[in-house]
Every structure is written in C-alpha cells, then in structure tokens.
C-alpha cells in the first residue's frame, strides 16, 4: 500500500523556521518525483515545490523560492521541506504527493498526483 506521511508542522512566529518531512513507502521511491502542495482556508490547493528522486532536479514557485528548500534522503525514502523566513501568508495545510510517472518535476506538479499524504498544519502568527 502506498503511504505518504507528513510531519513537522506547527505554530511559529513570522520569521521563524520549520522543517516538514514526508515519509514514503509502498512504491519504488527512485522512480517518481515528489511534490509539496499547500492549501490555505478558502483557497485552492497549489503546488509549491517538487524534487525528482532519481536525478535531484528541484523546482520552486516564485513566492517560496529563496526561503524554502526541498531535499530528499533516498536511503530513508523521505523528502524534506525546510521553510525559513516564514510569513503569515504561508499559513496552510501542507501536503506531499507522488507526481505522475513520465512527467516528473516540475511538469508533474501541475498534473493530478497519483497519491496524497494526509497533510500537516503550518500556522505562522504575526
């Protein structure tokens, strides 16, 4: 069974940092790209970053680039999202997802993912 488990969310003040983890199992990790998405209350879910586990290619949307860093530990089948200089606008539920094979990163970030994790809440206070 494919499983993606996010962790590391919480409440931080503006300017603070969090590191999210996405632990993957049930599939060949190196064959797929992994994306991070977020959904704020009342807004659509949007892809913000992705990584290709096979070659390490990464992508960031403009509003997180320079503040967020995606990485992977293939030995642990885990993808991380280091979030620095957090802003109240970053408040959302953060999800990781398996991107469609054959599209990869970043093309797969705008396609329906194969699988979603359950999400982890990130709240940034003023």
C-alpha positions as CSV (number, residue, x, y, z in Angstrom):
1,X,0.0,0.0,0.0
2,X,1.3,3.4,-1.0
3,X,1.7,5.7,2.0
4,X,2.9,9.2,2.4
5,X,3.1,10.6,6.0
6,X,3.8,14.3,6.5
7,X,5.1,15.6,9.8
8,X,6.8,18.7,11.3
9,X,4.1,21.3,11.1
10,X,3.2,23.6,14.0
11,X,2.8,27.1,15.1
12,X,5.6,29.6,14.6
13,X,6.0,33.4,14.6
14,X,6.7,35.3,11.5
15,X,10.4,35.0,10.6
16,X,10.7,31.6,12.1
17,X,11.5,28.2,10.6
18,X,10.0,24.7,10.3
19,X,11.2,21.6,8.6
20,X,8.5,19.3,7.1
21,X,9.1,15.6,6.4
22,X,7.3,13.3,4.0
23,X,8.0,9.6,4.7
24,X,7.1,7.5,1.7
25,X,6.5,3.7,1.4
26,X,4.8,1.2,-0.8
27,X,6.5,2.1,-4.1
28,X,9.9,2.4,-5.7
29,X,11.0,5.8,-4.4
30,X,13.6,6.5,-7.0
31,X,11.1,6.0,-9.9
32,X,8.9,9.0,-9.0
33,X,9.1,12.7,-8.3
34,X,7.6,14.1,-5.1
35,X,5.8,17.4,-4.8
36,X,4.8,19.6,-1.9
37,X,1.4,21.4,-2.1
38,X,-0.4,23.7,0.3
39,X,-3.9,24.8,0.8
40,X,-4.9,27.9,2.8
41,X,-8.5,28.2,4.2
42,X,-10.9,29.0,1.4
43,X,-8.3,28.7,-1.3
44,X,-7.3,26.1,-3.9
45,X,-4.5,23.6,-3.3
46,X,-1.4,24.7,-5.1
47,X,1.9,23.0,-5.9
48,X,4.9,24.9,-4.4
49,X,7.9,22.7,-4.8
50,X,9.0,19.3,-6.2
51,X,12.0,17.1,-6.4
52,X,13.0,14.3,-8.8
53,X,14.3,11.5,-6.6
54,X,16.3,9.9,-9.4
55,X,18.3,13.0,-10.5
56,X,17.7,15.5,-7.8
57,X,16.1,18.1,-10.0
58,X,14.2,20.7,-8.0
59,X,11.6,23.4,-8.6
60,X,10.0,26.2,-6.5
61,X,7.2,28.6,-7.2
62,X,8.3,32.3,-7.0
63,X,6.7,33.1,-3.7
64,X,8.7,30.5,-1.8
65,X,11.9,30.5,-3.8
66,X,14.9,31.6,-1.7
67,X,13.0,30.8,1.6
68,X,12.1,27.1,1.1
69,X,14.5,24.3,0.3
70,X,13.4,20.8,-0.8
71,X,15.7,17.8,-0.3
72,X,15.5,14.0,-0.2
73,X,17.2,11.2,1.7
74,X,16.8,8.2,-0.6
75,X,18.1,5.8,2.0
76,X,15.2,6.8,4.2
77,X,12.6,7.3,1.4
78,X,11.9,10.7,2.9
79,X,11.5,14.2,1.3
80,X,12.0,17.3,3.4
81,X,10.9,20.9,3.0
82,X,13.0,23.4,5.0
83,X,11.0,26.6,5.4
84,X,12.8,29.7,6.6
85,X,11.7,33.3,7.0
86,X,8.1,32.2,7.3
87,X,5.3,34.7,6.7
88,X,1.7,34.7,7.8
89,X,0.7,34.1,4.2
90,X,2.4,30.7,4.4
91,X,-0.3,29.5,6.8
92,X,-1.8,26.4,5.2
93,X,-2.1,22.7,5.3
94,X,0.9,21.3,3.6
95,X,0.7,18.0,1.6
96,X,3.2,15.9,-0.1
97,X,2.3,13.8,-3.2
98,X,3.6,11.3,-5.7
99,X,3.7,13.0,-9.1
100,X,2.8,11.2,-12.3
101,X,5.5,9.0,-13.7
102,X,6.6,10.2,-17.1
103,X,6.1,13.9,-16.2
104,X,8.4,14.3,-13.2
105,X,9.4,17.7,-11.8
106,X,8.3,20.4,-12.5
107,X,5.8,19.2,-15.2
108,X,4.2,16.8,-12.8
109,X,3.4,19.5,-10.3
110,X,0.5,20.8,-12.4
111,X,-0.9,17.3,-13.1
112,X,-3.2,15.3,-10.8
113,X,-0.9,13.4,-8.3
114,X,-1.0,9.6,-8.0
115,X,-1.2,9.8,-4.2
116,X,-1.6,12.3,-1.4
117,X,-0.4,12.4,2.1
118,X,-2.8,13.4,4.9
119,X,-1.3,16.9,5.4
120,X,0.3,18.8,8.2
121,X,-0.9,22.2,9.5
122,X,1.5,25.1,9.4
123,X,0.4,28.3,11.2
124,X,2.5,31.5,11.1
125,X,1.5,34.2,13.5
126,X,2.2,37.9,13.3
